[in-house]
């Protein structure tokens, strides 16, 4: 329960990797605020966390809208306390070849994946500066470092998160705020399970450890970076990919 008394916001915290992160933060004692566009799903996950002895609150949040971000952060500070932990996990994909990609698909992915992290990070730093402590973890991706066929918008957003992380870390460090990024590789989720067996085999051949990671592999790293055990780690990108990128 090393995070007891802490308040954490996880954007996109009610599904996929984000849900595992939310649940693990709660297990470690944090009051987790799950932000997502699907309020019903976020509410169900929050209810499950509470039933299992944790603390959780669900909020409707579109991270690409500055007004909604401001409203949620104001609510957290008023109803709980200034934020201690922010996990920028919200993300979408709209894949397509570069030469055929629609401008709105580019704009929407960058708005959620990158602008959303900027808007939430900006509000988080403001609150954390007042209490002179805090931890921010941005969820990037291995493809932000390698590129990926048919994902110009997504890879650009995830590469942008790495640059944003390093600048935020430099600016926030004097107030004892750490900012790091976690870049998952291929993780065992519904998406990877639905892949063709031949494609999965080809991917596994590129991973030295020889298997896909799990959402908990990512969640454990995020919780570590959010804890006092990582107080001297900032501006770093932690790759969780089984050795796929070295």
GROMACS .gro file of C-alpha atoms in nm:
model
  246
    1UNK     CA    1   0.000   0.000   0.000
    2UNK     CA    2   0.286   0.237  -0.080
    3UNK     CA    3   0.053   0.478  -0.260
    4UNK     CA    4  -0.195   0.515   0.027
    5UNK     CA    5  -0.325   0.871   0.046
    6UNK     CA    6  -0.230   0.948  -0.314
    7UNK     CA    7  -0.476   1.056  -0.583
    8UNK     CA    8  -0.411   0.925  -0.934
    9UNK     CA    9  -0.580   1.003  -1.266
   10UNK     CA   10  -0.556   0.744  -1.542
   11UNK     CA   11  -0.687   0.862  -1.878
   12UNK     CA   12  -0.834   0.580  -2.082
   13UNK     CA   13  -0.829   0.396  -1.751
   14UNK     CA   14  -1.126   0.167  -1.802
   15UNK     CA   15  -1.012  -0.064  -2.078
   16UNK     CA   16  -0.708  -0.257  -2.198
   17UNK     CA   17  -0.375  -0.173  -2.042
   18UNK     CA   18  -0.530   0.134  -1.878
   19UNK     CA   19  -0.768  -0.080  -1.676
   20UNK     CA   20  -0.482  -0.294  -1.543
   21UNK     CA   21  -0.292   0.022  -1.449
   22UNK     CA   22  -0.596   0.160  -1.266
   23UNK     CA   23  -0.651  -0.163  -1.076
   24UNK     CA   24  -0.286  -0.196  -0.975
   25UNK     CA   25  -0.266   0.166  -0.857
   26UNK     CA   26  -0.575   0.100  -0.644
   27UNK     CA   27  -0.422  -0.218  -0.503
   28UNK     CA   28  -0.127  -0.009  -0.391
   29UNK     CA   29  -0.359   0.226  -0.202
   30UNK     CA   30  -0.417   0.516  -0.441
   31UNK     CA   31  -0.758   0.669  -0.497
   32UNK     CA   32  -0.786   0.621  -0.870
   33UNK     CA   33  -0.984   0.851  -1.095
   34UNK     CA   34  -1.068   0.669  -1.418
   35UNK     CA   35  -1.116   0.909  -1.709
   36UNK     CA   36  -1.278   0.797  -2.031
   37UNK     CA   37  -1.528   0.887  -2.298
   38UNK     CA   38  -1.741   0.582  -2.210
   39UNK     CA   39  -1.875   0.686  -1.870
   40UNK     CA   40  -2.070   0.362  -1.826
   41UNK     CA   41  -1.765   0.142  -1.871
   42UNK     CA   42  -1.551   0.365  -1.648
   43UNK     CA   43  -1.821   0.347  -1.382
   44UNK     CA   44  -1.831  -0.032  -1.398
   45UNK     CA   45  -1.453  -0.063  -1.356
   46UNK     CA   46  -1.456   0.188  -1.069
   47UNK     CA   47  -1.735  -0.008  -0.901
   48UNK     CA   48  -1.536  -0.329  -0.936
   49UNK     CA   49  -1.230  -0.167  -0.778
   50UNK     CA   50  -1.438  -0.048  -0.483
   51UNK     CA   51  -1.594  -0.393  -0.437
   52UNK     CA   52  -1.242  -0.534  -0.414
   53UNK     CA   53  -1.149  -0.293  -0.135
   54UNK     CA   54  -0.995  -0.010  -0.337
   55UNK     CA   55  -1.088   0.352  -0.392
   56UNK     CA   56  -1.199   0.468  -0.735
   57UNK     CA   57  -1.405   0.735  -0.905
   58UNK     CA   58  -1.518   0.743  -1.267
   59UNK     CA   59  -1.532   1.066  -1.469
   60UNK     CA   60  -1.633   1.136  -1.825
   61UNK     CA   61  -1.331   1.282  -1.999
   62UNK     CA   62  -1.242   1.357  -2.359
   63UNK     CA   63  -0.876   1.453  -2.324
   64UNK     CA   64  -0.877   1.639  -2.654
   65UNK     CA   65  -1.118   1.901  -2.512
   66UNK     CA   66  -0.945   2.160  -2.295
   67UNK     CA   67  -1.268   2.255  -2.116
   68UNK     CA   68  -1.336   1.896  -2.006
   69UNK     CA   69  -0.977   1.851  -1.889
   70UNK     CA   70  -0.996   2.172  -1.684
   71UNK     CA   71  -1.328   2.067  -1.532
   72UNK     CA   72  -1.202   1.725  -1.427
   73UNK     CA   73  -0.883   1.860  -1.269
   74UNK     CA   74  -1.076   2.128  -1.082
   75UNK     CA   75  -1.315   1.861  -0.954
   76UNK     CA   76  -1.031   1.639  -0.834
   77UNK     CA   77  -0.868   1.924  -0.641
   78UNK     CA   78  -1.198   2.033  -0.489
   79UNK     CA   79  -1.351   1.697  -0.400
   80UNK     CA   80  -1.032   1.505  -0.312
   81UNK     CA   81  -0.695   1.684  -0.313
   82UNK     CA   82  -0.448   1.813  -0.572
   83UNK     CA   83  -0.335   1.536  -0.803
   84UNK     CA   84  -0.032   1.324  -0.706
   85UNK     CA   85  -0.011   1.089  -1.007
   86UNK     CA   86  -0.110   1.128  -1.371
   87UNK     CA   87  -0.100   0.843  -1.622
   88UNK     CA   88  -0.155   0.968  -1.978
   89UNK     CA   89  -0.284   0.647  -2.130
   90UNK     CA   90  -0.576   0.759  -2.352
   91UNK     CA   91  -0.514   0.672  -2.714
   92UNK     CA   92  -0.686   0.585  -3.040
   93UNK     CA   93  -0.584   0.445  -3.378
   94UNK     CA   94  -0.708   0.530  -3.727
   95UNK     CA   95  -0.470   0.332  -3.945
   96UNK     CA   96  -0.408   0.376  -4.315
   97UNK     CA   97  -0.132   0.423  -4.566
   98UNK     CA   98   0.025   0.767  -4.562
   99UNK     CA   99  -0.073   0.845  -4.921
  100UNK     CA  100  -0.438   0.763  -4.847
  101UNK     CA  101  -0.471   0.892  -4.492
  102UNK     CA  102  -0.751   1.141  -4.441
  103UNK     CA  103  -0.663   1.469  -4.277
  104UNK     CA  104  -0.932   1.419  -4.013
  105UNK     CA  105  -0.783   1.080  -3.921
  106UNK     CA  106  -0.445   1.246  -3.868
  107UNK     CA  107  -0.600   1.527  -3.665
  108UNK     CA  108  -0.812   1.303  -3.442
  109UNK     CA  109  -0.526   1.069  -3.349
  110UNK     CA  110  -0.289   1.356  -3.271
  111UNK     CA  111  -0.562   1.538  -3.077
  112UNK     CA  112  -0.625   1.245  -2.842
  113UNK     CA  113  -0.284   1.081  -2.818
  114UNK     CA  114  -0.060   1.387  -2.806
  115UNK     CA  115  -0.265   1.701  -2.745
  116UNK     CA  116  -0.455   1.515  -2.472
  117UNK     CA  117  -0.131   1.435  -2.290
  118UNK     CA  118  -0.026   1.800  -2.322
  119UNK     CA  119  -0.356   1.931  -2.183
  120UNK     CA  120  -0.363   1.685  -1.891
  121UNK     CA  121   0.008   1.725  -1.823
  122UNK     CA  122  -0.028   2.102  -1.812
  123UNK     CA  123  -0.305   2.086  -1.553
  124UNK     CA  124  -0.127   1.817  -1.351
  125UNK     CA  125   0.198   2.013  -1.328
  126UNK     CA  126   0.007   2.320  -1.207
  127UNK     CA  127  -0.143   2.121  -0.920
  128UNK     CA  128   0.175   1.929  -0.842
  129UNK     CA  129   0.387   2.244  -0.833
  130UNK     CA  130   0.185   2.374  -0.539
  131UNK     CA  131   0.259   2.065  -0.331
  132UNK     CA  132   0.613   2.032  -0.466
  133UNK     CA  133   0.580   1.666  -0.559
  134UNK     CA  134   0.419   1.441  -0.815
  135UNK     CA  135   0.469   1.179  -1.082
  136UNK     CA  136   0.356   1.173  -1.445
  137UNK     CA  137   0.379   0.866  -1.668
  138UNK     CA  138   0.307   0.896  -2.040
  139UNK     CA  139   0.220   0.576  -2.229
  140UNK     CA  140   0.410   0.578  -2.558
  141UNK     CA  141   0.480   0.272  -2.777
  142UNK     CA  142   0.766   0.081  -2.933
  143UNK     CA  143   0.640   0.202  -3.272
  144UNK     CA  144   0.710   0.558  -3.162
  145UNK     CA  145   1.076   0.462  -3.184
  146UNK     CA  146   1.065   0.225  -3.482
  147UNK     CA  147   0.780   0.350  -3.700
  148UNK     CA  148   0.514   0.113  -3.830
  149UNK     CA  149   0.360   0.044  -4.169
  150UNK     CA  150   0.019   0.211  -4.205
  151UNK     CA  151   0.039   0.410  -3.882
  152UNK     CA  152   0.189   0.746  -3.968
  153UNK     CA  153  -0.051   0.930  -3.737
  154UNK     CA  154  -0.020   0.688  -3.444
  155UNK     CA  155   0.358   0.658  -3.460
  156UNK     CA  156   0.395   1.035  -3.487
  157UNK     CA  157   0.179   1.080  -3.178
  158UNK     CA  158   0.375   0.822  -2.978
  159UNK     CA  159   0.711   0.966  -3.087
  160UNK     CA  160   0.580   1.310  -2.993
  161UNK     CA  161   0.499   1.181  -2.644
  162UNK     CA  162   0.865   1.095  -2.595
  163UNK     CA  163   0.972   1.449  -2.678
  164UNK     CA  164   0.696   1.592  -2.461
  165UNK     CA  165   0.804   1.368  -2.173
  166UNK     CA  166   1.163   1.491  -2.181
  167UNK     CA  167   1.066   1.860  -2.194
  168UNK     CA  168   0.809   1.821  -1.917
  169UNK     CA  169   1.068   1.640  -1.706
  170UNK     CA  170   1.318   1.924  -1.741
  171UNK     CA  171   1.063   2.192  -1.662
  172UNK     CA  172   0.902   2.011  -1.367
  173UNK     CA  173   1.215   1.873  -1.198
  174UNK     CA  174   1.283   2.185  -0.983
  175UNK     CA  175   0.948   2.124  -0.810
  176UNK     CA  176   1.027   1.756  -0.738
  177UNK     CA  177   0.795   1.626  -1.012
  178UNK     CA  178   0.910   1.328  -1.216
  179UNK     CA  179   0.796   1.269  -1.573
  180UNK     CA  180   0.869   0.944  -1.755
  181UNK     CA  181   0.737   0.746  -2.050
  182UNK     CA  182   0.661   0.376  -2.080
  183UNK     CA  183   0.674   0.229  -2.430
  184UNK     CA  184   0.505  -0.113  -2.453
  185UNK     CA  185   0.584  -0.350  -2.736
  186UNK     CA  186   0.344  -0.627  -2.838
  187UNK     CA  187   0.121  -0.702  -2.541
  188UNK     CA  188  -0.123  -0.993  -2.505
  189UNK     CA  189  -0.455  -0.814  -2.552
  190UNK     CA  190  -0.775  -0.873  -2.748
  191UNK     CA  191  -0.611  -0.706  -3.047
  192UNK     CA  192  -0.307  -0.936  -3.059
  193UNK     CA  193  -0.518  -1.244  -2.985
  194UNK     CA  194  -0.724  -1.165  -3.293
  195UNK     CA  195  -0.421  -1.161  -3.523
  196UNK     CA  196  -0.363  -1.427  -3.783
  197UNK     CA  197  -0.139  -1.707  -3.648
  198UNK     CA  198   0.118  -1.649  -3.923
  199UNK     CA  199   0.147  -1.280  -3.836
  200UNK     CA  200   0.182  -1.362  -3.466
  201UNK     CA  201   0.458  -1.610  -3.543
  202UNK     CA  202   0.644  -1.350  -3.750
  203UNK     CA  203   0.618  -1.099  -3.465
  204UNK     CA  204   0.736  -1.350  -3.207
  205UNK     CA  205   1.049  -1.416  -3.413
  206UNK     CA  206   1.141  -1.049  -3.364
  207UNK     CA  207   1.111  -1.072  -2.984
  208UNK     CA  208   1.422  -1.223  -2.820
  209UNK     CA  209   1.225  -1.341  -2.515
  210UNK     CA  210   0.993  -1.526  -2.752
  211UNK     CA  211   0.653  -1.426  -2.614
  212UNK     CA  212   0.415  -1.132  -2.590
  213UNK     CA  213   0.408  -0.927  -2.272
  214UNK     CA  214   0.101  -0.895  -2.052
  215UNK     CA  215  -0.086  -0.582  -1.943
  216UNK     CA  216   0.043  -0.644  -1.590
  217UNK     CA  217   0.402  -0.616  -1.716
  218UNK     CA  218   0.316  -0.260  -1.816
  219UNK     CA  219   0.109  -0.186  -1.504
  220UNK     CA  220   0.388  -0.293  -1.268
  221UNK     CA  221   0.634  -0.058  -1.438
  222UNK     CA  222   0.389   0.234  -1.431
  223UNK     CA  223   0.317   0.185  -1.061
  224UNK     CA  224   0.689   0.170  -0.987
  225UNK     CA  225   0.749   0.499  -1.172
  226UNK     CA  226   0.459   0.655  -0.982
  227UNK     CA  227   0.600   0.551  -0.646
  228UNK     CA  228   0.866   0.691  -0.418
  229UNK     CA  229   1.098   0.408  -0.522
  230UNK     CA  230   1.146   0.589  -0.854
  231UNK     CA  231   1.205   0.935  -0.703
  232UNK     CA  232   1.543   0.975  -0.881
  233UNK     CA  233   1.420   0.862  -1.223
  234UNK     CA  234   1.291   1.129  -1.460
  235UNK     CA  235   1.296   1.206  -1.831
  236UNK     CA  236   1.335   0.839  -1.919
  237UNK     CA  237   1.165   0.609  -2.170
  238UNK     CA  238   1.122   0.257  -2.034
  239UNK     CA  239   1.073   0.005  -2.315
  240UNK     CA  240   0.869  -0.303  -2.228
  241UNK     CA  241   0.903  -0.520  -2.535
  242UNK     CA  242   1.089  -0.843  -2.454
  243UNK     CA  243   1.403  -0.715  -2.626
  244UNK     CA  244   1.234  -0.632  -2.956
  245UNK     CA  245   1.405  -0.292  -2.950
  246UNK     CA  246   1.754  -0.270  -2.799
   0.00000   0.00000   0.00000
